[in-house]
Amino acid sequence: NDGEWHHIAVTWQNSDGEVNLFKDGQIVFTGMLQEGNTILENGSLVLGQEQDAIGGGFDPNQAFNGLLDEVRIWSKVCTPDEIEEDMFTKLKGSESSLASYWTFDDLPDRSESGYAGDYAKNSGNHLAITGATYSEDLSPAHTRLFTDAYGSYSLENIYYGESAKIDLTPVKSGH
């Protein structure tokens, strides 16, 4: 543990079984899983804990000890360029192939248990939180300003009740 935030991404292609692990946008592991497997609907996703059996089997000594912010699940294999480009960017939620997106920004009571809303459009896979502790540390995710052809902008992912310093850096791009 170096005390710094890191972006971790995992890609898996079921047709050939290739799995890649990225740390801060760089591939740090490549391997193979069984090809042809699929992830079934209506299953469970466990984050931060090794599970020894379906439906339970949790050993507190095998829990993740660290901070976790923003979990994204895509219905496609993201390219290394896509991972690096968006790793510290808050998403809009309407990105193509974004299956689920939990920011953990909607947990106002900071209780040990609760639900994190899914911000992926047309998803609704809310995440049940159990056994969590919270930190005031901020991850280095950035919110983007999107401008239209007329120069009007919209600022997304700012939630009622929050206050934060916002630095705006104009960048000219394609229009």
Tab-separated table of N, CA and C in Angstrom:
chain	number	residue	atom	x	y	z
A	1	ASN	N	0.845	-1.172	0.000
A	1	ASN	CA	0.000	0.000	0.000
A	1	ASN	C	0.894	1.240	0.000
A	2	ASP	N	0.814	2.025	-1.064
A	2	ASP	CA	1.638	3.223	-1.148
A	2	ASP	C	0.877	4.483	-0.746
A	3	GLY	N	-0.387	4.325	-0.294
A	3	GLY	CA	-1.170	5.463	0.160
A	3	GLY	C	-1.752	6.306	-0.956
A	4	GLU	N	-1.599	5.900	-2.195
A	4	GLU	CA	-2.108	6.646	-3.342
A	4	GLU	C	-3.326	5.930	-3.933
A	5	TRP	N	-4.187	6.706	-4.622
A	5	TRP	CA	-5.299	6.123	-5.362
A	5	TRP	C	-4.749	5.468	-6.627
A	6	HIS	N	-5.318	4.324	-6.982
A	6	HIS	CA	-4.950	3.653	-8.228
A	6	HIS	C	-6.220	3.250	-8.961
A	7	HIS	N	-6.145	3.290	-10.269
A	7	HIS	CA	-7.261	2.836	-11.098
A	7	HIS	C	-6.973	1.399	-11.506
A	8	ILE	N	-7.913	0.514	-11.228
A	8	ILE	CA	-7.787	-0.900	-11.580
A	8	ILE	C	-8.897	-1.239	-12.571
A	9	ALA	N	-8.536	-1.900	-13.651
A	9	ALA	CA	-9.519	-2.348	-14.640
A	9	ALA	C	-9.198	-3.784	-15.020
A	10	VAL	N	-10.240	-4.556	-15.271
A	10	VAL	CA	-10.089	-5.931	-15.727
A	10	VAL	C	-10.944	-6.092	-16.976
A	11	THR	N	-10.371	-6.660	-18.019
A	11	THR	CA	-11.156	-6.983	-19.209
A	11	THR	C	-11.151	-8.493	-19.386
A	12	TRP	N	-12.243	-8.999	-19.935
A	12	TRP	CA	-12.352	-10.434	-20.186
A	12	TRP	C	-13.146	-10.630	-21.463
A	13	GLN	N	-12.596	-11.395	-22.378
A	13	GLN	CA	-13.258	-11.723	-23.642
A	13	GLN	C	-13.685	-13.175	-23.579
A	14	ASN	N	-14.998	-13.419	-23.528
A	14	ASN	CA	-15.447	-14.799	-23.329
A	14	ASN	C	-15.184	-15.689	-24.544
A	15	SER	N	-15.072	-15.120	-25.743
A	15	SER	CA	-14.893	-15.961	-26.930
A	15	SER	C	-13.546	-16.694	-26.941
A	16	ASP	N	-12.495	-16.070	-26.393
A	16	ASP	CA	-11.203	-16.755	-26.347
A	16	ASP	C	-10.648	-16.901	-24.924
A	17	GLY	N	-11.326	-16.328	-23.917
A	17	GLY	CA	-10.923	-16.479	-22.524
A	17	GLY	C	-9.845	-15.508	-22.068
A	18	GLU	N	-9.414	-14.579	-22.949
A	18	GLU	CA	-8.339	-13.660	-22.568
A	18	GLU	C	-8.800	-12.699	-21.478
A	19	VAL	N	-7.976	-12.567	-20.438
A	19	VAL	CA	-8.238	-11.633	-19.346
A	19	VAL	C	-7.002	-10.745	-19.183
A	20	ASN	N	-7.249	-9.446	-18.989
A	20	ASN	CA	-6.169	-8.484	-18.786
A	20	ASN	C	-6.463	-7.684	-17.531
A	21	LEU	N	-5.427	-7.427	-16.757
A	21	LEU	CA	-5.531	-6.591	-15.567
A	21	LEU	C	-4.698	-5.332	-15.819
A	22	PHE	N	-5.337	-4.182	-15.623
A	22	PHE	CA	-4.692	-2.890	-15.810
A	22	PHE	C	-4.558	-2.190	-14.466
A	23	LYS	N	-3.429	-1.532	-14.253
A	23	LYS	CA	-3.233	-0.673	-13.091
A	23	LYS	C	-2.790	0.685	-13.620
A	24	ASP	N	-3.586	1.706	-13.305
A	24	ASP	CA	-3.304	3.061	-13.764
A	24	ASP	C	-3.106	3.124	-15.276
A	25	GLY	N	-3.935	2.372	-16.006
A	25	GLY	CA	-3.930	2.412	-17.464
A	25	GLY	C	-2.924	1.510	-18.143
A	26	GLN	N	-2.104	0.798	-17.387
A	26	GLN	CA	-1.070	-0.067	-17.961
A	26	GLN	C	-1.385	-1.533	-17.668
A	27	ILE	N	-1.213	-2.393	-18.672
A	27	ILE	CA	-1.444	-3.831	-18.472
A	27	ILE	C	-0.357	-4.374	-17.538
A	28	VAL	N	-0.795	-5.004	-16.448
A	28	VAL	CA	0.152	-5.594	-15.496
A	28	VAL	C	0.019	-7.115	-15.430
A	29	PHE	N	-1.031	-7.671	-16.072
A	29	PHE	CA	-1.213	-9.119	-16.087
A	29	PHE	C	-2.074	-9.483	-17.292
A	30	THR	N	-1.691	-10.547	-17.967
A	30	THR	CA	-2.485	-11.125	-19.044
A	30	THR	C	-2.553	-12.621	-18.797
A	31	GLY	N	-3.733	-13.182	-18.949
A	31	GLY	CA	-3.887	-14.611	-18.747
A	31	GLY	C	-5.089	-15.138	-19.503
A	32	MET	N	-5.439	-16.367	-19.217
A	32	MET	CA	-6.563	-17.011	-19.892
A	32	MET	C	-7.508	-17.613	-18.860
A	33	LEU	N	-8.790	-17.447	-19.105
A	33	LEU	CA	-9.843	-18.146	-18.368
A	33	LEU	C	-10.524	-19.078	-19.358
A	34	GLN	N	-11.421	-19.888	-18.876
A	34	GLN	CA	-12.104	-20.816	-19.770
A	34	GLN	C	-12.870	-20.035	-20.826
A	35	GLU	N	-12.652	-20.374	-22.080
A	35	GLU	CA	-13.362	-19.681	-23.156
A	35	GLU	C	-14.792	-20.179	-23.259
A	36	GLY	N	-15.657	-19.296	-23.752
A	36	GLY	CA	-17.056	-19.656	-23.968
A	36	GLY	C	-17.960	-19.451	-22.771
A	37	ASN	N	-17.407	-19.120	-21.602
A	37	ASN	CA	-18.251	-18.865	-20.429
A	37	ASN	C	-19.068	-17.593	-20.637
A	38	THR	N	-20.200	-17.513	-19.977
A	38	THR	CA	-21.016	-16.299	-19.989
A	38	THR	C	-21.342	-15.918	-18.553
A	39	ILE	N	-21.618	-14.652	-18.360
A	39	ILE	CA	-22.053	-14.168	-17.046
A	39	ILE	C	-23.567	-14.120	-17.087
A	40	LEU	N	-24.202	-14.905	-16.248
A	40	LEU	CA	-25.657	-14.998	-16.251
A	40	LEU	C	-26.295	-13.790	-15.591
A	41	GLU	N	-27.499	-13.456	-16.014
A	41	GLU	CA	-28.255	-12.367	-15.409
A	41	GLU	C	-28.725	-12.750	-14.015
A	42	ASN	N	-29.069	-11.728	-13.224
A	42	ASN	CA	-29.660	-11.880	-11.891
A	42	ASN	C	-28.736	-12.585	-10.903
A	43	GLY	N	-27.436	-12.458	-11.112
A	43	GLY	CA	-26.477	-13.045	-10.185
A	43	GLY	C	-26.069	-12.027	-9.133
A	44	SER	N	-25.060	-12.350	-8.390
A	44	SER	CA	-24.531	-11.461	-7.362
A	44	SER	C	-23.103	-11.079	-7.718
A	45	LEU	N	-22.738	-9.873	-7.360
A	45	LEU	CA	-21.386	-9.376	-7.540
A	45	LEU	C	-20.857	-9.016	-6.170
A	46	VAL	N	-19.720	-9.587	-5.789
A	46	VAL	CA	-19.122	-9.319	-4.490
A	46	VAL	C	-17.858	-8.510	-4.732
A	47	LEU	N	-17.764	-7.352	-4.093
A	47	LEU	CA	-16.591	-6.491	-4.212
A	47	LEU	C	-15.881	-6.420	-2.868
A	48	GLY	N	-14.585	-6.553	-2.871
A	48	GLY	CA	-13.805	-6.351	-1.661
A	48	GLY	C	-13.801	-7.509	-0.676
A	49	GLN	N	-14.179	-8.687	-1.123
A	49	GLN	CA	-14.235	-9.834	-0.206
A	49	GLN	C	-14.114	-11.111	-1.010
A	50	GLU	N	-13.253	-12.010	-0.591
A	50	GLU	CA	-13.208	-13.312	-1.237
A	50	GLU	C	-14.385	-14.137	-0.735
A	51	GLN	N	-15.026	-14.831	-1.631
A	51	GLN	CA	-16.200	-15.636	-1.280
A	51	GLN	C	-15.856	-17.100	-1.483
A	52	ASP	N	-15.955	-17.885	-0.421
A	52	ASP	CA	-15.583	-19.291	-0.481
A	52	ASP	C	-16.708	-20.198	-0.969
A	53	ALA	N	-17.942	-19.700	-0.942
A	53	ALA	CA	-19.073	-20.500	-1.395
A	53	ALA	C	-20.168	-19.569	-1.892
A	54	ILE	N	-20.966	-20.034	-2.836
A	54	ILE	CA	-22.080	-19.231	-3.341
A	54	ILE	C	-23.044	-18.960	-2.204
A	55	GLY	N	-23.394	-17.685	-2.026
A	55	GLY	CA	-24.336	-17.310	-0.984
A	55	GLY	C	-23.708	-17.093	0.377
A	56	GLY	N	-22.404	-17.153	0.478
A	56	GLY	CA	-21.766	-16.950	1.785
A	56	GLY	C	-20.326	-17.404	1.782
A	57	GLY	N	-19.883	-17.861	2.933
A	57	GLY	CA	-18.514	-18.326	3.050
A	57	GLY	C	-17.505	-17.199	3.119
A	58	PHE	N	-17.864	-16.108	3.783
A	58	PHE	CA	-16.973	-14.958	3.873
A	58	PHE	C	-16.109	-15.039	5.124
A	59	ASP	N	-14.817	-14.891	4.940
A	59	ASP	CA	-13.873	-14.860	6.047
A	59	ASP	C	-13.402	-13.421	6.204
A	60	PRO	N	-13.654	-12.770	7.351
A	60	PRO	CA	-13.251	-11.373	7.539
A	60	PRO	C	-11.761	-11.135	7.330
A	61	ASN	N	-10.953	-12.172	7.508
A	61	ASN	CA	-9.511	-12.032	7.297
A	61	ASN	C	-9.128	-11.957	5.825
A	62	GLN	N	-10.105	-12.219	4.930
A	62	GLN	CA	-9.846	-12.174	3.497
A	62	GLN	C	-10.495	-10.956	2.840
A	63	ALA	N	-10.867	-9.960	3.627
A	63	ALA	CA	-11.525	-8.764	3.102
A	63	ALA	C	-10.505	-7.772	2.555
A	64	PHE	N	-10.911	-7.019	1.561
A	64	PHE	CA	-10.091	-5.947	1.005
A	64	PHE	C	-9.924	-4.863	2.053
A	65	ASN	N	-8.702	-4.420	2.270
A	65	ASN	CA	-8.422	-3.370	3.226
A	65	ASN	C	-7.904	-2.166	2.451
A	66	GLY	N	-8.781	-1.224	2.162
A	66	GLY	CA	-8.414	-0.060	1.373
A	66	GLY	C	-9.649	0.740	1.037
A	67	LEU	N	-9.512	1.665	0.109
A	67	LEU	CA	-10.613	2.518	-0.310
A	67	LEU	C	-11.055	2.121	-1.713
A	68	LEU	N	-12.353	2.187	-1.950
A	68	LEU	CA	-12.937	1.807	-3.227
A	68	LEU	C	-13.897	2.907	-3.645
A	69	ASP	N	-13.769	3.392	-4.869
A	69	ASP	CA	-14.665	4.432	-5.374
A	69	ASP	C	-14.875	4.202	-6.856
A	70	GLU	N	-16.082	4.302	-7.284
A	70	GLU	CA	-16.509	4.140	-8.669
A	70	GLU	C	-16.231	2.746	-9.216
A	71	VAL	N	-17.304	2.012	-9.423
A	71	VAL	CA	-17.240	0.704	-10.050
A	71	VAL	C	-18.053	0.778	-11.332
A	72	ARG	N	-17.453	0.341	-12.419
A	72	ARG	CA	-18.084	0.375	-13.741
A	72	ARG	C	-18.060	-1.019	-14.339
A	73	ILE	N	-19.165	-1.418	-14.925
A	73	ILE	CA	-19.234	-2.685	-15.645
A	73	ILE	C	-19.705	-2.369	-17.061
A	74	TRP	N	-18.968	-2.864	-18.014
A	74	TRP	CA	-19.256	-2.637	-19.431
A	74	TRP	C	-19.697	-3.950	-20.066
A	75	SER	N	-20.515	-3.865	-21.099
A	75	SER	CA	-20.944	-5.065	-21.829
A	75	SER	C	-20.057	-5.302	-23.050
A	76	LYS	N	-18.902	-4.705	-23.057
A	76	LYS	CA	-17.911	-4.896	-24.121
A	76	LYS	C	-16.532	-4.918	-23.468
A	77	VAL	N	-15.535	-5.337	-24.223
A	77	VAL	CA	-14.154	-5.270	-23.759
A	77	VAL	C	-13.632	-3.890	-24.132
A	78	CYS	N	-13.305	-3.089	-23.132
A	78	CYS	CA	-12.747	-1.761	-23.389
A	78	CYS	C	-11.308	-1.898	-23.866
A	79	THR	N	-10.932	-1.043	-24.800
A	79	THR	CA	-9.561	-1.064	-25.302
A	79	THR	C	-8.636	-0.400	-24.279
A	80	PRO	N	-7.346	-0.686	-24.347
A	80	PRO	CA	-6.414	0.013	-23.451
A	80	PRO	C	-6.505	1.534	-23.579
A	81	ASP	N	-6.701	2.046	-24.791
A	81	ASP	CA	-6.840	3.495	-24.977
A	81	ASP	C	-8.087	4.033	-24.289
A	82	GLU	N	-9.207	3.300	-24.381
A	82	GLU	CA	-10.442	3.726	-23.709
A	82	GLU	C	-10.258	3.728	-22.197
A	83	ILE	N	-9.611	2.712	-21.679
A	83	ILE	CA	-9.386	2.626	-20.230
A	83	ILE	C	-8.541	3.798	-19.765
A	84	GLU	N	-7.454	4.074	-20.466
A	84	GLU	CA	-6.568	5.167	-20.058
A	84	GLU	C	-7.252	6.525	-20.197
A	85	GLU	N	-8.043	6.710	-21.251
A	85	GLU	CA	-8.701	7.998	-21.479
A	85	GLU	C	-9.727	8.325	-20.400
A	86	ASP	N	-10.474	7.329	-19.930
A	86	ASP	CA	-11.581	7.578	-19.008
A	86	ASP	C	-11.314	7.168	-17.568
A	87	MET	N	-10.104	6.733	-17.234
A	87	MET	CA	-9.895	6.150	-15.908
A	87	MET	C	-10.089	7.138	-14.766
A	88	PHE	N	-9.861	8.412	-14.963
A	88	PHE	CA	-10.054	9.381	-13.892
A	88	PHE	C	-11.169	10.365	-14.222
A	89	THR	N	-12.121	9.940	-15.049
A	89	THR	CA	-13.216	10.794	-15.485
A	89	THR	C	-14.539	10.258	-14.963
A	90	LYS	N	-15.334	11.123	-14.366
A	90	LYS	CA	-16.694	10.729	-14.010
A	90	LYS	C	-17.487	10.624	-15.303
A	91	LEU	N	-18.218	9.546	-15.440
A	91	LEU	CA	-18.980	9.311	-16.656
A	91	LEU	C	-20.330	10.014	-16.598
A	92	LYS	N	-20.978	10.131	-17.752
A	92	LYS	CA	-22.321	10.713	-17.807
A	92	LYS	C	-23.378	9.669	-17.443
A	93	GLY	N	-23.079	8.386	-17.681
A	93	GLY	CA	-24.040	7.313	-17.426
A	93	GLY	C	-24.732	6.838	-18.682
A	94	SER	N	-24.611	7.597	-19.764
A	94	SER	CA	-25.269	7.235	-21.017
A	94	SER	C	-24.288	6.697	-22.056
A	95	GLU	N	-23.054	6.412	-21.649
A	95	GLU	CA	-22.063	5.900	-22.584
A	95	GLU	C	-22.496	4.546	-23.149
A	96	SER	N	-22.203	4.366	-24.420
A	96	SER	CA	-22.550	3.125	-25.100
A	96	SER	C	-21.881	1.944	-24.404
A	97	SER	N	-22.612	0.880	-24.182
A	97	SER	CA	-22.150	-0.374	-23.586
A	97	SER	C	-21.869	-0.297	-22.092
A	98	LEU	N	-22.198	0.831	-21.434
A	98	LEU	CA	-22.048	0.915	-19.981
A	98	LEU	C	-23.210	0.158	-19.344
A	99	ALA	N	-22.911	-0.962	-18.696
A	99	ALA	CA	-23.962	-1.821	-18.138
A	99	ALA	C	-24.361	-1.392	-16.732
A	100	SER	N	-23.396	-1.046	-15.888
A	100	SER	CA	-23.664	-0.582	-14.527
A	100	SER	C	-22.575	0.402	-14.127
A	101	TYR	N	-22.965	1.376	-13.271
A	101	TYR	CA	-22.026	2.434	-12.879
A	101	TYR	C	-22.397	2.913	-11.486
A	102	TRP	N	-21.550	2.572	-10.519
A	102	TRP	CA	-21.781	2.982	-9.139
A	102	TRP	C	-20.705	3.987	-8.749
A	103	THR	N	-21.105	5.199	-8.377
A	103	THR	CA	-20.154	6.235	-7.994
A	103	THR	C	-19.950	6.290	-6.485
A	104	PHE	N	-20.883	5.755	-5.720
A	104	PHE	CA	-20.896	5.806	-4.252
A	104	PHE	C	-21.057	7.233	-3.723
A	105	ASP	N	-21.458	8.165	-4.605
A	105	ASP	CA	-21.673	9.551	-4.188
A	105	ASP	C	-23.030	9.751	-3.517
A	106	ASP	N	-23.895	8.763	-3.559
A	106	ASP	CA	-25.257	8.914	-3.058
A	106	ASP	C	-25.476	8.193	-1.733
A	107	LEU	N	-24.449	8.093	-0.929
A	107	LEU	CA	-24.549	7.425	0.369
A	107	LEU	C	-24.441	8.475	1.470
A	108	PRO	N	-25.483	9.308	1.628
A	108	PRO	CA	-25.364	10.467	2.518
A	108	PRO	C	-25.207	10.136	3.990
A	109	ASP	N	-25.782	9.036	4.435
A	109	ASP	CA	-25.729	8.750	5.869
A	109	ASP	C	-24.459	8.004	6.277
A	110	ARG	N	-23.692	7.547	5.286
A	110	ARG	CA	-22.442	6.846	5.554
A	110	ARG	C	-22.616	5.695	6.544
A	111	SER	N	-23.763	5.042	6.452
A	111	SER	CA	-24.019	3.925	7.354
A	111	SER	C	-23.267	2.684	6.881
A	112	GLU	N	-23.166	1.720	7.762
A	112	GLU	CA	-22.458	0.493	7.447
A	112	GLU	C	-23.176	-0.298	6.359
A	113	SER	N	-24.489	-0.120	6.267
A	113	SER	CA	-25.286	-0.813	5.255
A	113	SER	C	-26.145	0.200	4.514
A	114	GLY	N	-26.435	-0.084	3.265
A	114	GLY	CA	-27.268	0.790	2.462
A	114	GLY	C	-27.200	0.371	1.011
A	115	TYR	N	-27.599	1.275	0.127
A	115	TYR	CA	-27.601	0.985	-1.298
A	115	TYR	C	-26.904	2.109	-2.050
A	116	ALA	N	-26.111	1.738	-3.050
A	116	ALA	CA	-25.518	2.705	-3.969
A	116	ALA	C	-26.326	2.642	-5.251
A	117	GLY	N	-26.763	3.787	-5.736
A	117	GLY	CA	-27.555	3.841	-6.959
A	117	GLY	C	-26.714	3.550	-8.188
A	118	ASP	N	-27.334	2.954	-9.186
A	118	ASP	CA	-26.688	2.649	-10.459
A	118	ASP	C	-26.957	3.808	-11.405
A	119	TYR	N	-25.917	4.521	-11.821
A	119	TYR	CA	-26.074	5.697	-12.665
A	119	TYR	C	-25.990	5.399	-14.147
A	120	ALA	N	-25.875	4.123	-14.535
A	120	ALA	CA	-25.924	3.785	-15.953
A	120	ALA	C	-27.377	3.911	-16.409
A	121	LYS	N	-27.595	4.649	-17.485
A	121	LYS	CA	-28.951	4.812	-18.009
A	121	LYS	C	-29.505	3.440	-18.363
A	122	ASN	N	-30.786	3.228	-18.105
A	122	ASN	CA	-31.491	1.984	-18.434
A	122	ASN	C	-30.929	0.771	-17.699
A	123	SER	N	-30.389	0.965	-16.509
A	123	SER	CA	-29.841	-0.180	-15.794
A	123	SER	C	-30.633	-0.469	-14.526
A	124	GLY	N	-30.401	0.277	-13.459
A	124	GLY	CA	-31.134	0.070	-12.220
A	124	GLY	C	-30.620	-1.061	-11.360
A	125	ASN	N	-29.369	-1.446	-11.513
A	125	ASN	CA	-28.772	-2.488	-10.689
A	125	ASN	C	-28.166	-1.847	-9.441
A	126	HIS	N	-29.007	-1.553	-8.467
A	126	HIS	CA	-28.511	-0.896	-7.268
A	126	HIS	C	-27.647	-1.874	-6.473
A	127	LEU	N	-26.624	-1.345	-5.831
A	127	LEU	CA	-25.626	-2.150	-5.150
A	127	LEU	C	-25.880	-2.112	-3.646
A	128	ALA	N	-26.060	-3.286	-3.037
A	128	ALA	CA	-26.244	-3.366	-1.594
A	128	ALA	C	-24.878	-3.247	-0.919
A	129	ILE	N	-24.808	-2.376	0.088
A	129	ILE	CA	-23.564	-2.147	0.825
A	129	ILE	C	-23.707	-2.757	2.210
A	130	THR	N	-22.766	-3.607	2.590
A	130	THR	CA	-22.752	-4.160	3.952
A	130	THR	C	-21.331	-4.133	4.481
A	131	GLY	N	-21.188	-3.837	5.751
A	131	GLY	CA	-19.894	-3.870	6.415
A	131	GLY	C	-18.926	-2.797	5.969
A	132	ALA	N	-19.424	-1.688	5.427
A	132	ALA	CA	-18.540	-0.647	4.905
A	132	ALA	C	-18.165	0.371	5.973
A	133	THR	N	-16.993	0.922	5.826
A	133	THR	CA	-16.594	2.110	6.560
A	133	THR	C	-16.246	3.156	5.510
A	134	TYR	N	-16.331	4.425	5.866
A	134	TYR	CA	-16.184	5.489	4.884
A	134	TYR	C	-15.025	6.400	5.217
A	135	SER	N	-14.526	7.051	4.194
A	135	SER	CA	-13.411	7.974	4.326
A	135	SER	C	-13.783	9.289	3.657
A	136	GLU	N	-13.199	10.364	4.097
A	136	GLU	CA	-13.397	11.662	3.454
A	136	GLU	C	-12.392	11.886	2.327
A	137	ASP	N	-11.489	10.915	2.101
A	137	ASP	CA	-10.531	11.032	1.002
A	137	ASP	C	-11.281	11.071	-0.317
A	138	LEU	N	-10.802	11.861	-1.249
A	138	LEU	CA	-11.422	11.985	-2.560
A	138	LEU	C	-10.559	11.291	-3.597
A	139	SER	N	-11.212	10.485	-4.439
A	139	SER	CA	-10.477	9.859	-5.526
A	139	SER	C	-10.212	10.908	-6.601
A	140	PRO	N	-9.240	10.662	-7.476
A	140	PRO	CA	-8.905	11.657	-8.492
A	140	PRO	C	-9.797	11.611	-9.728
A	141	ALA	N	-11.067	11.247	-9.564
A	141	ALA	CA	-11.986	11.253	-10.700
A	141	ALA	C	-12.395	12.686	-10.998
A	142	HIS	N	-12.483	13.008	-12.266
A	142	HIS	CA	-12.803	14.360	-12.694
A	142	HIS	C	-14.131	14.371	-13.434
A	143	THR	N	-14.884	15.442	-13.277
A	143	THR	CA	-16.119	15.630	-14.015
A	143	THR	C	-15.807	16.413	-15.275
A	144	ARG	N	-16.411	16.023	-16.384
A	144	ARG	CA	-16.199	16.708	-17.648
A	144	ARG	C	-17.310	17.709	-17.902
A	145	LEU	N	-16.961	18.798	-18.542
A	145	LEU	CA	-17.939	19.733	-19.073
A	145	LEU	C	-18.104	19.415	-20.552
A	146	PHE	N	-19.340	19.267	-20.982
A	146	PHE	CA	-19.606	18.981	-22.379
A	146	PHE	C	-20.247	20.208	-22.998
A	147	THR	N	-19.699	20.664	-24.123
A	147	THR	CA	-20.277	21.819	-24.808
A	147	THR	C	-20.946	21.356	-26.086
A	148	ASP	N	-21.982	22.107	-26.464
A	148	ASP	CA	-22.621	21.821	-27.742
A	148	ASP	C	-22.029	22.737	-28.807
A	149	ALA	N	-22.580	22.704	-30.015
A	149	ALA	CA	-22.050	23.492	-31.134
A	149	ALA	C	-22.147	24.988	-30.886
A	150	TYR	N	-23.008	25.420	-29.949
A	150	TYR	CA	-23.192	26.844	-29.656
A	150	TYR	C	-22.352	27.318	-28.469
A	151	GLY	N	-21.574	26.408	-27.877
A	151	GLY	CA	-20.743	26.775	-26.742
A	151	GLY	C	-21.437	26.653	-25.395
A	152	SER	N	-22.699	26.223	-25.394
A	152	SER	CA	-23.401	25.989	-24.132
A	152	SER	C	-22.853	24.714	-23.513
A	153	TYR	N	-22.838	24.647	-22.201
A	153	TYR	CA	-22.277	23.478	-21.551
A	153	TYR	C	-23.251	22.918	-20.527
A	154	SER	N	-23.043	21.663	-20.200
A	154	SER	CA	-23.776	21.037	-19.104
A	154	SER	C	-22.759	20.389	-18.183
A	155	LEU	N	-23.002	20.503	-16.902
A	155	LEU	CA	-22.126	19.927	-15.893
A	155	LEU	C	-22.916	18.845	-15.188
A	156	GLU	N	-22.431	17.602	-15.273
A	156	GLU	CA	-23.156	16.478	-14.695
A	156	GLU	C	-22.391	15.896	-13.522
A	157	ASN	N	-23.067	15.059	-12.753
A	157	ASN	CA	-22.494	14.364	-11.602
A	157	ASN	C	-22.159	15.307	-10.449
A	158	ILE	N	-22.896	16.386	-10.309
A	158	ILE	CA	-22.826	17.231	-9.134
A	158	ILE	C	-24.136	16.968	-8.387
A	159	TYR	N	-24.057	16.592	-7.155
A	159	TYR	CA	-25.229	16.138	-6.422
A	159	TYR	C	-25.638	17.141	-5.354
A	160	TYR	N	-26.930	17.273	-5.140
A	160	TYR	CA	-27.493	18.181	-4.154
A	160	TYR	C	-26.869	17.914	-2.793
A	161	GLY	N	-26.515	18.985	-2.095
A	161	GLY	CA	-25.980	18.835	-0.754
A	161	GLY	C	-24.464	18.744	-0.703
A	162	GLU	N	-23.819	18.666	-1.866
A	162	GLU	CA	-22.362	18.600	-1.889
A	162	GLU	C	-21.784	19.979	-2.134
A	163	SER	N	-20.623	20.205	-1.659
A	163	SER	CA	-19.893	21.412	-2.022
A	163	SER	C	-18.471	20.991	-2.345
A	164	ALA	N	-17.953	21.580	-3.379
A	164	ALA	CA	-16.601	21.235	-3.785
A	164	ALA	C	-16.023	22.367	-4.605
A	165	LYS	N	-14.726	22.496	-4.569
A	165	LYS	CA	-14.031	23.448	-5.416
A	165	LYS	C	-14.052	22.892	-6.833
A	166	ILE	N	-14.367	23.746	-7.795
A	166	ILE	CA	-14.397	23.315	-9.189
A	166	ILE	C	-13.413	24.173	-9.970
A	167	ASP	N	-12.451	23.552	-10.600
A	167	ASP	CA	-11.519	24.227	-11.482
A	167	ASP	C	-11.938	23.945	-12.914
A	168	LEU	N	-12.132	24.992	-13.714
A	168	LEU	CA	-12.505	24.827	-15.109
A	168	LEU	C	-11.282	25.119	-15.976
A	169	THR	N	-10.976	24.188	-16.857
A	169	THR	CA	-9.868	24.351	-17.779
A	169	THR	C	-10.408	24.194	-19.194
A	170	PRO	N	-10.558	25.305	-19.932
A	170	PRO	CA	-11.084	25.196	-21.297
A	170	PRO	C	-10.108	24.440	-22.203
A	171	VAL	N	-10.636	23.546	-22.991
A	171	VAL	CA	-9.846	22.782	-23.952
A	171	VAL	C	-10.608	22.802	-25.248
A	172	LYS	N	-9.996	23.248	-26.314
A	172	LYS	CA	-10.644	23.287	-27.624
A	172	LYS	C	-10.503	21.919	-28.255
A	173	SER	N	-11.628	21.412	-28.748
A	173	SER	CA	-11.577	20.110	-29.434
A	173	SER	C	-12.291	20.229	-30.777
A	174	GLY	N	-12.932	19.190	-31.208
A	174	GLY	CA	-13.454	19.027	-32.549
A	174	GLY	C	-14.480	19.974	-33.118
A	175	HIS	N	-15.080	20.913	-32.369
A	175	HIS	CA	-16.105	21.722	-33.055
A	175	HIS	C	-15.906	23.181	-32.975
